[in-house]
mmCIF file of C-alpha atoms and ligand atoms in Angstrom:
data_model
loop_
_atom_site.group_PDB
_atom_site.id
_atom_site.type_symbol
_atom_site.label_atom_id
_atom_site.label_comp_id
_atom_site.label_asym_id
_atom_site.label_seq_id
_atom_site.Cartn_x
_atom_site.Cartn_y
_atom_site.Cartn_z
ATOM 1 C CA MET C 1 -25.603 -2.775 17.361
ATOM 2 C CA LEU C 2 -24.636 0.617 18.820
ATOM 3 C CA GLU C 3 -26.943 2.625 21.029
ATOM 4 C CA VAL C 4 -25.800 6.051 22.322
ATOM 5 C CA SER C 5 -28.195 7.490 24.943
ATOM 6 C CA ASP C 6 -28.044 11.058 26.128
ATOM 7 C CA ILE C 7 -24.273 11.370 26.535
ATOM 8 C CA ARG C 8 -22.581 14.410 27.943
ATOM 9 C CA THR C 9 -18.936 14.850 27.111
ATOM 10 C CA PHE C 10 -16.702 17.679 28.462
ATOM 11 C CA TYR C 11 -13.284 19.070 27.803
ATOM 12 C CA GLY C 12 -12.545 20.440 31.113
ATOM 13 C CA ASN C 13 -15.466 22.862 31.767
ATOM 14 C CA ILE C 14 -16.557 22.923 28.177
ATOM 15 C CA GLU C 15 -19.657 20.889 27.528
ATOM 16 C CA ALA C 16 -18.991 19.676 23.946
ATOM 17 C CA LEU C 17 -21.874 17.133 23.895
ATOM 18 C CA LYS C 18 -25.040 18.173 25.671
ATOM 19 C CA GLY C 19 -27.139 14.947 25.584
ATOM 20 C CA VAL C 20 -26.420 13.151 22.213
ATOM 21 C CA SER C 21 -28.484 10.026 21.400
ATOM 22 C CA LEU C 22 -28.178 8.012 18.228
ATOM 23 C CA VAL C 23 -28.616 4.396 17.166
ATOM 24 C CA VAL C 24 -26.632 2.378 14.485
ATOM 25 C CA GLN C 25 -28.149 -0.983 13.321
ATOM 26 C CA GLU C 26 -25.893 -3.791 12.185
ATOM 27 C CA GLY C 27 -25.196 -3.521 8.416
ATOM 28 C CA GLU C 28 -26.025 0.138 8.211
ATOM 29 C CA ILE C 29 -24.123 3.191 7.002
ATOM 30 C CA VAL C 30 -25.150 6.109 9.187
ATOM 31 C CA THR C 31 -24.097 9.825 8.644
ATOM 32 C CA LEU C 32 -23.514 12.407 11.269
ATOM 33 C CA ILE C 33 -23.436 15.876 9.656
ATOM 34 C CA GLY C 34 -23.000 19.342 11.363
ATOM 35 C CA SER C 35 -20.942 22.577 11.281
ATOM 36 C CA ASN C 36 -17.545 23.270 12.725
ATOM 37 C CA GLY C 37 -17.561 22.692 16.460
ATOM 38 C CA ALA C 38 -20.997 20.929 16.470
ATOM 39 C CA GLY C 39 -19.499 17.927 18.283
ATOM 40 C CA LYS C 40 -19.118 15.442 15.468
ATOM 41 C CA SER C 41 -15.525 14.369 16.240
ATOM 42 C CA THR C 42 -16.310 14.357 19.957
ATOM 43 C CA THR C 43 -19.191 11.997 19.355
ATOM 44 C CA LEU C 44 -16.909 9.449 17.554
ATOM 45 C CA ARG C 45 -14.178 9.990 20.260
ATOM 46 C CA SER C 46 -16.731 9.316 22.989
ATOM 47 C CA ILE C 47 -17.728 6.039 21.269
ATOM 48 C CA SER C 48 -14.119 4.941 20.763
ATOM 49 C CA GLY C 49 -13.218 5.783 24.328
ATOM 50 C CA LEU C 50 -10.829 8.682 23.652
ATOM 51 C CA SER C 51 -13.049 11.237 25.148
ATOM 52 C CA PRO C 52 -15.430 9.295 27.424
ATOM 53 C CA PRO C 53 -18.767 10.810 28.284
ATOM 54 C CA ARG C 54 -19.268 12.069 31.820
ATOM 55 C CA GLU C 55 -22.889 11.158 31.689
ATOM 56 C CA GLY C 56 -25.245 8.987 29.642
ATOM 57 C CA SER C 57 -24.617 5.525 28.135
ATOM 58 C CA ILE C 58 -23.032 3.853 25.173
ATOM 59 C CA ARG C 59 -24.016 0.278 24.471
ATOM 60 C CA PHE C 60 -22.326 -1.868 21.838
ATOM 61 C CA GLU C 61 -23.647 -5.232 21.060
ATOM 62 C CA GLY C 62 -25.353 -5.302 24.380
ATOM 63 C CA SER C 63 -22.308 -4.224 26.570
ATOM 64 C CA GLU C 64 -21.908 -0.817 28.139
ATOM 65 C CA ILE C 65 -18.780 0.659 26.832
ATOM 66 C CA GLY C 66 -19.067 4.322 28.217
ATOM 67 C CA GLU C 67 -16.107 3.719 30.648
ATOM 68 C CA THR C 68 -14.146 1.177 28.759
ATOM 69 C CA ALA C 69 -10.559 1.809 27.731
ATOM 70 C CA PRO C 70 -9.856 2.590 24.052
ATOM 71 C CA GLN C 71 -7.767 -0.590 23.314
ATOM 72 C CA GLU C 72 -10.467 -2.739 24.865
ATOM 73 C CA ILE C 73 -13.077 -1.025 22.566
ATOM 74 C CA VAL C 74 -10.900 -1.815 19.564
ATOM 75 C CA GLN C 75 -10.704 -5.399 20.650
ATOM 76 C CA MET C 76 -14.565 -5.418 21.025
ATOM 77 C CA GLY C 77 -14.876 -4.478 17.383
ATOM 78 C CA ILE C 78 -14.892 -0.736 16.957
ATOM 79 C CA SER C 79 -12.221 1.227 15.154
ATOM 80 C CA GLN C 80 -11.754 4.721 14.071
ATOM 81 C CA SER C 81 -10.213 6.554 11.271
ATOM 82 C CA PRO C 82 -9.398 9.880 12.899
ATOM 83 C CA GLU C 83 -9.956 13.341 11.517
ATOM 84 C CA GLY C 84 -6.931 14.836 9.715
ATOM 85 C CA ARG C 85 -5.609 11.333 8.948
ATOM 86 C CA LYS C 86 -2.904 11.015 11.622
ATOM 87 C CA CYS C 87 -0.710 8.451 9.937
ATOM 88 C CA PHE C 88 2.700 7.895 11.404
ATOM 89 C CA GLN C 89 4.587 10.053 9.053
ATOM 90 C CA ARG C 90 7.985 8.483 9.277
ATOM 91 C CA MET C 91 6.868 4.905 9.004
ATOM 92 C CA THR C 92 6.124 3.240 5.670
ATOM 93 C CA VAL C 93 2.520 2.489 4.364
ATOM 94 C CA ARG C 94 2.960 -1.120 5.270
ATOM 95 C CA GLU C 95 4.305 -0.413 8.776
ATOM 96 C CA ASN C 96 1.220 1.925 9.341
ATOM 97 C CA LEU C 97 -1.141 -0.837 8.194
ATOM 98 C CA GLU C 98 0.570 -3.471 10.393
ATOM 99 C CA LEU C 99 0.186 -1.121 13.403
ATOM 100 C CA GLY C 100 -3.609 -1.074 12.736
ATOM 101 C CA ALA C 101 -3.444 -4.843 13.755
ATOM 102 C CA TYR C 102 -1.240 -4.451 16.763
ATOM 103 C CA LEU C 103 -3.775 -5.926 19.151
ATOM 104 C CA ARG C 104 -4.135 -9.024 17.055
ATOM 105 C CA ARG C 105 -2.268 -12.353 17.202
ATOM 106 C CA ASP C 106 -3.848 -14.080 14.310
ATOM 107 C CA THR C 107 -0.803 -13.716 11.880
ATOM 108 C CA ALA C 108 -2.338 -15.522 8.949
ATOM 109 C CA GLN C 109 -5.640 -13.689 9.053
ATOM 110 C CA ILE C 110 -3.660 -10.335 9.335
ATOM 111 C CA GLN C 111 -1.896 -11.144 6.016
ATOM 112 C CA GLN C 112 -5.311 -11.862 4.472
ATOM 113 C CA ASP C 113 -6.647 -8.537 5.713
ATOM 114 C CA LEU C 114 -3.638 -6.783 4.464
ATOM 115 C CA ALA C 115 -4.338 -8.218 1.065
ATOM 116 C CA ARG C 116 -8.007 -7.185 1.350
ATOM 117 C CA VAL C 117 -6.891 -3.559 2.162
ATOM 118 C CA PHE C 118 -4.527 -3.560 -0.901
ATOM 119 C CA ASP C 119 -7.481 -4.854 -2.885
ATOM 120 C CA LEU C 120 -9.654 -1.999 -1.740
ATOM 121 C CA PHE C 121 -6.940 0.623 -2.194
ATOM 122 C CA PRO C 122 -4.488 -0.537 -4.961
ATOM 123 C CA ARG C 123 -2.564 2.721 -4.459
ATOM 124 C CA LEU C 124 -1.439 1.667 -1.095
ATOM 125 C CA GLU C 125 0.069 -1.588 -2.491
ATOM 126 C CA GLU C 126 1.891 0.433 -5.065
ATOM 127 C CA ARG C 127 3.316 2.671 -2.344
ATOM 128 C CA GLU C 128 3.871 -0.027 0.322
ATOM 129 C CA ARG C 129 7.423 1.048 1.128
ATOM 130 C CA GLN C 130 6.803 4.814 0.837
ATOM 131 C CA LYS C 131 6.882 6.972 4.029
ATOM 132 C CA ALA C 132 3.377 7.855 4.977
ATOM 133 C CA GLY C 133 4.569 11.504 5.356
ATOM 134 C CA THR C 134 5.407 11.890 1.661
ATOM 135 C CA MET C 135 2.064 10.499 0.558
ATOM 136 C CA SER C 136 -0.532 12.939 -0.895
ATOM 137 C CA GLY C 137 -3.488 13.992 1.364
ATOM 138 C CA GLY C 138 -5.818 11.580 -0.446
ATOM 139 C CA GLU C 139 -3.397 8.746 -0.194
ATOM 140 C CA GLN C 140 -2.969 9.363 3.554
ATOM 141 C CA GLN C 141 -6.697 9.356 3.888
ATOM 142 C CA MET C 142 -6.886 5.888 2.132
ATOM 143 C CA LEU C 143 -3.998 4.786 4.614
ATOM 144 C CA ALA C 144 -5.942 6.028 7.672
ATOM 145 C CA ILE C 145 -8.990 4.023 6.546
ATOM 146 C CA GLY C 146 -6.988 1.086 5.674
ATOM 147 C CA ARG C 147 -5.154 1.093 9.048
ATOM 148 C CA ALA C 148 -8.618 1.271 10.870
ATOM 149 C CA LEU C 149 -9.735 -1.757 8.814
ATOM 150 C CA MET C 150 -6.727 -3.692 9.913
ATOM 151 C CA ALA C 151 -8.212 -3.925 13.416
ATOM 152 C CA GLN C 152 -10.962 -6.040 11.819
ATOM 153 C CA PRO C 153 -13.779 -3.710 13.121
ATOM 154 C CA ARG C 154 -17.406 -4.726 13.001
ATOM 155 C CA LEU C 155 -18.195 -1.083 13.316
ATOM 156 C CA LEU C 156 -15.929 1.396 11.490
ATOM 157 C CA LEU C 157 -15.989 5.122 12.588
ATOM 158 C CA LEU C 158 -14.941 7.528 9.845
ATOM 159 C CA ASP C 159 -14.124 11.145 10.711
ATOM 160 C CA GLU C 160 -14.365 13.310 7.543
ATOM 161 C CA PRO C 161 -12.949 10.930 4.971
ATOM 162 C CA SER C 162 -13.305 13.577 2.240
ATOM 163 C CA MET C 163 -11.529 16.417 4.034
ATOM 164 C CA GLY C 164 -8.981 18.128 1.909
ATOM 165 C CA ILE C 165 -9.469 15.756 -1.068
ATOM 166 C CA ALA C 166 -10.133 16.489 -4.730
ATOM 167 C CA PRO C 167 -13.673 15.738 -5.946
ATOM 168 C CA VAL C 168 -12.569 12.800 -8.202
ATOM 169 C CA LEU C 169 -10.824 11.155 -5.336
ATOM 170 C CA VAL C 170 -13.724 11.877 -3.030
ATOM 171 C CA GLU C 171 -15.890 9.786 -5.303
ATOM 172 C CA ARG C 172 -13.362 6.937 -5.292
ATOM 173 C CA ILE C 173 -13.166 7.013 -1.477
ATOM 174 C CA TYR C 174 -16.978 6.856 -1.195
ATOM 175 C CA GLU C 175 -17.108 3.848 -3.671
ATOM 176 C CA THR C 176 -14.675 2.164 -1.338
ATOM 177 C CA ILE C 177 -16.703 2.994 1.756
ATOM 178 C CA GLU C 178 -19.722 1.341 0.107
ATOM 179 C CA GLU C 179 -17.657 -1.662 -0.734
ATOM 180 C CA ILE C 180 -16.405 -2.024 2.812
ATOM 181 C CA ASN C 181 -19.983 -1.911 3.977
ATOM 182 C CA ARG C 182 -21.093 -4.505 1.352
ATOM 183 C CA GLN C 183 -18.363 -6.732 2.756
ATOM 184 C CA GLY C 184 -20.047 -6.610 6.123
ATOM 185 C CA THR C 185 -18.710 -3.764 8.152
ATOM 186 C CA THR C 186 -21.158 -1.388 9.763
ATOM 187 C CA ILE C 187 -20.191 2.335 9.370
ATOM 188 C CA LEU C 188 -20.734 5.502 11.359
ATOM 189 C CA LEU C 189 -19.570 8.420 9.117
ATOM 190 C CA VAL C 190 -18.963 12.024 10.028
ATOM 191 C CA GLU C 191 -18.856 14.669 7.297
ATOM 192 C CA GLN C 192 -19.109 18.396 7.023
ATOM 193 C CA ASN C 193 -19.439 18.175 3.206
ATOM 194 C CA ALA C 194 -22.592 16.069 3.306
ATOM 195 C CA ASN C 195 -23.407 15.372 -0.307
ATOM 196 C CA PHE C 196 -21.517 12.138 -0.814
ATOM 197 C CA ALA C 197 -22.231 11.040 2.814
ATOM 198 C CA LEU C 198 -25.948 11.410 2.480
ATOM 199 C CA GLY C 199 -25.616 9.519 -0.848
ATOM 200 C CA VAL C 200 -24.285 6.356 0.693
ATOM 201 C CA SER C 201 -26.101 6.327 3.991
ATOM 202 C CA LYS C 202 -29.713 5.246 4.671
ATOM 203 C CA ARG C 203 -30.103 7.447 7.736
ATOM 204 C CA ALA C 204 -28.439 10.533 9.142
ATOM 205 C CA TYR C 205 -28.339 12.739 12.155
ATOM 206 C CA VAL C 206 -27.763 16.481 12.088
ATOM 207 C CA LEU C 207 -25.693 17.755 15.144
ATOM 208 C CA GLU C 208 -25.898 21.425 16.221
ATOM 209 C CA THR C 209 -23.938 22.738 19.212
ATOM 210 C CA GLY C 210 -23.674 19.397 20.977
ATOM 211 C CA LYS C 211 -27.203 18.210 20.332
ATOM 212 C CA VAL C 212 -29.017 16.273 17.753
ATOM 213 C CA ALA C 213 -31.155 18.828 15.976
ATOM 214 C CA LEU C 214 -32.694 16.505 13.419
ATOM 215 C CA THR C 215 -32.736 12.906 12.283
ATOM 216 C CA ASP C 216 -34.219 11.431 9.176
ATOM 217 C CA ASP C 217 -33.674 9.197 6.104
ATOM 218 C CA SER C 218 -30.708 10.551 4.280
ATOM 219 C CA ALA C 219 -32.753 11.145 1.087
ATOM 220 C CA ALA C 220 -35.253 13.234 3.068
ATOM 221 C CA LEU C 221 -32.451 15.293 4.580
ATOM 222 C CA ARG C 222 -31.069 15.911 1.129
ATOM 223 C CA ASP C 223 -34.369 17.325 0.119
ATOM 224 C CA ASN C 224 -34.830 19.476 3.265
ATOM 225 C CA PRO C 225 -34.186 23.127 2.318
ATOM 226 C CA ASP C 226 -32.677 23.971 5.743
ATOM 227 C CA VAL C 227 -30.224 21.189 5.358
ATOM 228 C CA GLN C 228 -29.461 22.156 1.734
ATOM 229 C CA LYS C 229 -28.675 25.671 2.854
ATOM 230 C CA ALA C 230 -26.574 24.796 5.857
ATOM 231 C CA TYR C 231 -24.734 21.693 4.747
ATOM 232 C CA LEU C 232 -25.099 21.024 0.999
ATOM 233 C CA GLY C 233 -23.913 24.292 -0.347
ATOM 234 C CA GLY C 234 -27.504 25.005 -1.771
HETATM 235 N N1 ATP L 1 -9.285 18.992 23.118
HETATM 236 C C1 ATP L 1 -10.202 19.907 23.325
HETATM 237 N N2 ATP L 1 -10.213 20.808 24.279
HETATM 238 C C2 ATP L 1 -11.044 21.662 24.525
HETATM 239 N N3 ATP L 1 -12.091 21.928 23.701
HETATM 240 C C3 ATP L 1 -12.269 21.067 22.700
HETATM 241 C C4 ATP L 1 -11.302 19.966 22.411
HETATM 242 N N4 ATP L 1 -11.668 19.337 21.314
HETATM 243 C C5 ATP L 1 -12.996 19.837 20.909
HETATM 244 N N5 ATP L 1 -13.228 20.932 21.756
HETATM 245 C C6 ATP L 1 -14.506 21.699 21.648
HETATM 246 O O1 ATP L 1 -15.646 20.834 21.592
HETATM 247 C C7 ATP L 1 -16.573 21.323 20.671
HETATM 248 C C8 ATP L 1 -16.878 20.223 19.704
HETATM 249 O O2 ATP L 1 -15.651 19.881 18.888
HETATM 250 P P1 ATP L 1 -15.658 18.782 17.807
HETATM 251 O O3 ATP L 1 -14.203 18.620 17.432
HETATM 252 O O4 ATP L 1 -16.363 17.606 18.257
HETATM 253 O O5 ATP L 1 -16.438 19.339 16.604
HETATM 254 P P2 ATP L 1 -16.704 18.839 15.164
HETATM 255 O O6 ATP L 1 -18.172 18.788 14.863
HETATM 256 O O7 ATP L 1 -15.875 17.637 14.850
HETATM 257 O O8 ATP L 1 -16.048 20.110 14.252
HETATM 258 P P3 ATP L 1 -15.251 20.180 12.942
HETATM 259 O O9 ATP L 1 -16.205 20.012 11.828
HETATM 260 O O10 ATP L 1 -14.602 21.487 12.968
HETATM 261 O O11 ATP L 1 -14.276 19.072 13.032
HETATM 262 C C9 ATP L 1 -15.918 22.625 20.054
HETATM 263 O O12 ATP L 1 -16.524 23.729 20.603
HETATM 264 C C10 ATP L 1 -14.495 22.437 20.342
HETATM 265 O O13 ATP L 1 -13.872 23.752 20.451
HETATM 266 MG MG1 MG L 2 -14.396 17.144 13.709
#
């Protein structure tokens, strides 16, 4: 479904990605782990068109999207829940969700998807009229994921869905991520705290200073002593 080949992405003169390659097959959950500054967010931003690669190629369902504009990429079926949530603080929960569908014209289907998001995250329905900025960190994380789903993605990019969230709630968010996948959405997941992420994904990539250092089945990576030491707090 997604094939990233040897991409190099820069911020000015800083080479954040030094030749990253990865593959996501339809139906999978794939995890990308790595330390601060390894290039995880930049990889997602390259795929979603926010930080396009200077070199290399990104193919989605057979089309090259390495130079495609972000809105067009959303319309092709990729949407991202960004790091640090980035909800529109002064807008309500419902308004934030509706914004996620702003490129769509299929009003009836949008209402159905809103119902689906409320089904996945009942807390959002309870707080429909609350300003996003007054929601807790975990609630805003749910809102950011819900908003990304409102674009009806076939591929959902999640950047650190567990960041700053209490362990009990992390478990809930991960159950929901699995449920979203069961309902047919392919997921590429970025995490620094890798335990849960490796638990829900079949395969994973380890990113180190802008390069893929290691890739394997998630179960094998969990058992790998180096990975345990660096990313699993073991
Ligand atoms: N807007 C920017 N301008 C300049 N450099 C940037 C910018 N964004 C990221 N970088 C640099 O690119 C590199 C990769 O950053 P990136 O945000 O992709 O890392 P990350 O793996 O997501 O880290 P974290 O776990 O801390 O979120 C870092 O060295 C970072 O300083
Ligand atoms: Mg990041």
